[in-house]
Amino acid sequence: AKSLAKKVFSCYSLCQMQLSKQFHYDFKLRALVSIIRNAGKKRAMNPEMPEEEIMVQACKDMNVGKMTADDLPLFLAIMGDLFPGIETPDTEYGVLKELVIEDLKEHGKQVTDFIVTKTLQVYETKTSRHSVMIVGQTQSGKTTAY
């Protein structure tokens, strides 16, 4: 557990130094606590899953949705360097994903992989944070995803 804690701390330190400075990025203690809480929930749901896999999945779930397009590859590279060989399966949303698609159709919205993914990322963020801020360009799907 100690080596895992060092890896997560190193990941956040590297992200703070190497990623672009965005107002909505948080790589400090509050974010680390959120990662630990998220990992704890995942551990309770998947007790057989290896701890490193759980931590990588928690880090991705908590950060990928808020990364800019330029920062995302760098973040994934940092994760890959610190956790080599750890492959995390995509989260299966099953019924929730079907309901998102159905709701988009009901409201006359265009159903694309991008907007479905963003909607699910907003869901993940809202279940693990007290507040949510959605930022992006005009017409980028912020209102639709929320």
Coordinates of C-alpha atoms in Angstrom, one line a residue:
A1 CA 0.0 0.0 0.0
K2 CA 2.9 2.4 0.7
S3 CA 4.3 2.0 -2.8
L4 CA 0.9 2.5 -4.3
A5 CA 0.5 5.8 -2.2
K6 CA 3.9 7.0 -3.5
K7 CA 2.8 6.3 -7.1
V8 CA -0.4 8.2 -6.8
F9 CA 1.3 11.1 -5.1
S10 CA 4.0 11.1 -7.8
C11 CA 1.3 11.0 -10.5
Y12 CA -0.4 14.1 -9.1
S13 CA 2.9 15.9 -8.6
L14 CA 3.9 15.2 -12.2
C15 CA 0.4 16.3 -13.4
Q16 CA 0.7 19.5 -11.4
M17 CA 4.1 20.3 -13.0
Q18 CA 3.6 19.0 -16.5
L19 CA 0.0 19.6 -17.5
S20 CA -1.3 23.0 -18.6
K21 CA -2.5 25.3 -15.9
Q22 CA -6.2 25.1 -15.9
F23 CA -8.5 26.7 -13.4
H24 CA -10.5 23.5 -12.9
Y25 CA -7.5 21.2 -12.4
D26 CA -6.9 20.1 -8.8
F27 CA -4.0 17.9 -7.9
K28 CA -3.7 18.7 -4.3
L29 CA -4.8 17.0 -1.1
R30 CA -8.5 17.3 -1.7
A31 CA -8.2 15.5 -5.0
L32 CA -6.1 12.8 -3.4
V33 CA -8.8 12.2 -0.8
S34 CA -11.4 12.0 -3.5
I35 CA -9.3 9.4 -5.3
I36 CA -9.0 7.3 -2.1
R37 CA -12.8 7.5 -1.5
N38 CA -13.5 6.5 -5.1
A39 CA -11.0 3.6 -4.9
G40 CA -12.6 2.5 -1.7
K41 CA -16.0 2.3 -3.4
K42 CA -14.5 0.4 -6.3
R43 CA -12.8 -2.0 -3.9
A44 CA -16.1 -2.7 -2.1
M45 CA -17.8 -3.5 -5.4
N46 CA -14.8 -5.6 -6.8
P47 CA -13.0 -7.2 -3.8
E48 CA -11.1 -9.6 -6.2
M49 CA -9.7 -6.8 -8.4
P50 CA -6.0 -6.0 -7.7
E51 CA -5.3 -2.8 -5.8
E52 CA -3.2 -1.3 -8.5
E53 CA -5.9 -1.8 -11.1
I54 CA -8.5 -0.2 -8.7
M55 CA -6.2 2.8 -8.1
V56 CA -5.6 3.3 -11.8
Q57 CA -9.3 3.1 -12.6
A58 CA -10.1 5.5 -9.8
C59 CA -7.5 8.0 -11.0
K60 CA -8.8 7.8 -14.6
D61 CA -12.4 8.1 -13.5
M62 CA -11.7 11.2 -11.4
N63 CA -9.5 13.0 -14.0
V64 CA -10.1 12.0 -17.6
G65 CA -13.4 13.8 -17.8
K66 CA -11.9 17.2 -16.8
M67 CA -8.7 17.0 -19.0
T68 CA -8.3 19.2 -22.0
A69 CA -7.7 17.4 -25.3
D70 CA -4.0 18.5 -25.2
D71 CA -3.5 17.3 -21.6
L72 CA -5.2 13.9 -21.8
P73 CA -2.5 12.1 -23.7
L74 CA 0.1 13.4 -21.3
F75 CA -2.0 12.3 -18.3
L76 CA -2.4 8.8 -19.8
A77 CA 1.3 8.6 -20.5
I78 CA 2.1 9.6 -16.8
M79 CA -0.3 6.9 -15.6
G80 CA 1.3 4.4 -18.0
D81 CA 4.8 5.2 -16.8
L82 CA 3.9 4.9 -13.1
F83 CA 1.7 1.9 -13.5
P84 CA 3.3 -0.1 -16.3
G85 CA 1.3 -3.0 -17.7
I86 CA -1.9 -2.1 -15.8
E87 CA -4.8 -2.3 -18.2
T88 CA -8.1 -1.1 -16.9
P89 CA -11.3 -2.2 -18.5
D90 CA -13.8 0.5 -19.6
T91 CA -16.5 1.0 -17.0
E92 CA -19.7 -0.8 -18.1
Y93 CA -22.6 1.5 -17.7
G94 CA -25.2 -0.9 -19.2
V95 CA -28.7 0.4 -18.4
L96 CA -27.5 3.9 -17.6
K97 CA -25.9 4.2 -21.0
E98 CA -29.0 3.0 -22.7
L99 CA -31.1 5.5 -20.7
V100 CA -28.8 8.3 -21.7
I101 CA -29.1 7.4 -25.4
E102 CA -32.9 7.1 -25.1
D103 CA -33.1 10.5 -23.4
L104 CA -31.0 12.1 -26.1
K105 CA -33.3 10.7 -28.7
E106 CA -36.5 11.8 -26.8
H107 CA -35.2 15.4 -26.7
G108 CA -34.3 15.4 -30.4
K109 CA -30.5 15.5 -29.7
Q110 CA -28.0 13.9 -32.0
V111 CA -26.6 10.7 -30.4
T112 CA -22.8 10.6 -30.8
D113 CA -20.2 8.6 -28.9
F114 CA -18.7 11.9 -27.8
I115 CA -21.9 13.3 -26.1
V116 CA -22.7 9.9 -24.5
T117 CA -19.2 9.6 -23.1
K118 CA -19.2 13.2 -21.8
T119 CA -22.6 12.6 -20.2
L120 CA -21.3 9.5 -18.4
Q121 CA -18.2 11.5 -17.3
V122 CA -20.4 14.2 -15.8
Y123 CA -22.3 11.4 -14.0
E124 CA -19.0 10.0 -12.6
T125 CA -17.9 13.5 -11.5
K126 CA -21.2 14.3 -9.8
T127 CA -21.2 11.0 -7.9
S128 CA -17.8 11.8 -6.4
R129 CA -17.7 15.5 -6.0
H130 CA -19.7 18.1 -4.0
S131 CA -19.8 20.5 -6.8
V132 CA -19.3 20.4 -10.6
M133 CA -18.1 23.0 -13.1
I134 CA -18.5 22.3 -16.8
V135 CA -16.2 24.3 -19.0
G136 CA -15.7 24.2 -22.8
Q137 CA -16.1 26.0 -26.1
T138 CA -19.5 27.3 -27.3
Q139 CA -21.6 24.5 -28.8
S140 CA -19.4 21.8 -27.3
G141 CA -22.3 19.9 -25.6
K142 CA -22.0 21.3 -22.0
T143 CA -25.7 21.8 -21.5
T144 CA -26.6 18.5 -23.2
A145 CA -24.1 16.5 -21.1
Y146 CA -25.4 18.1 -17.9

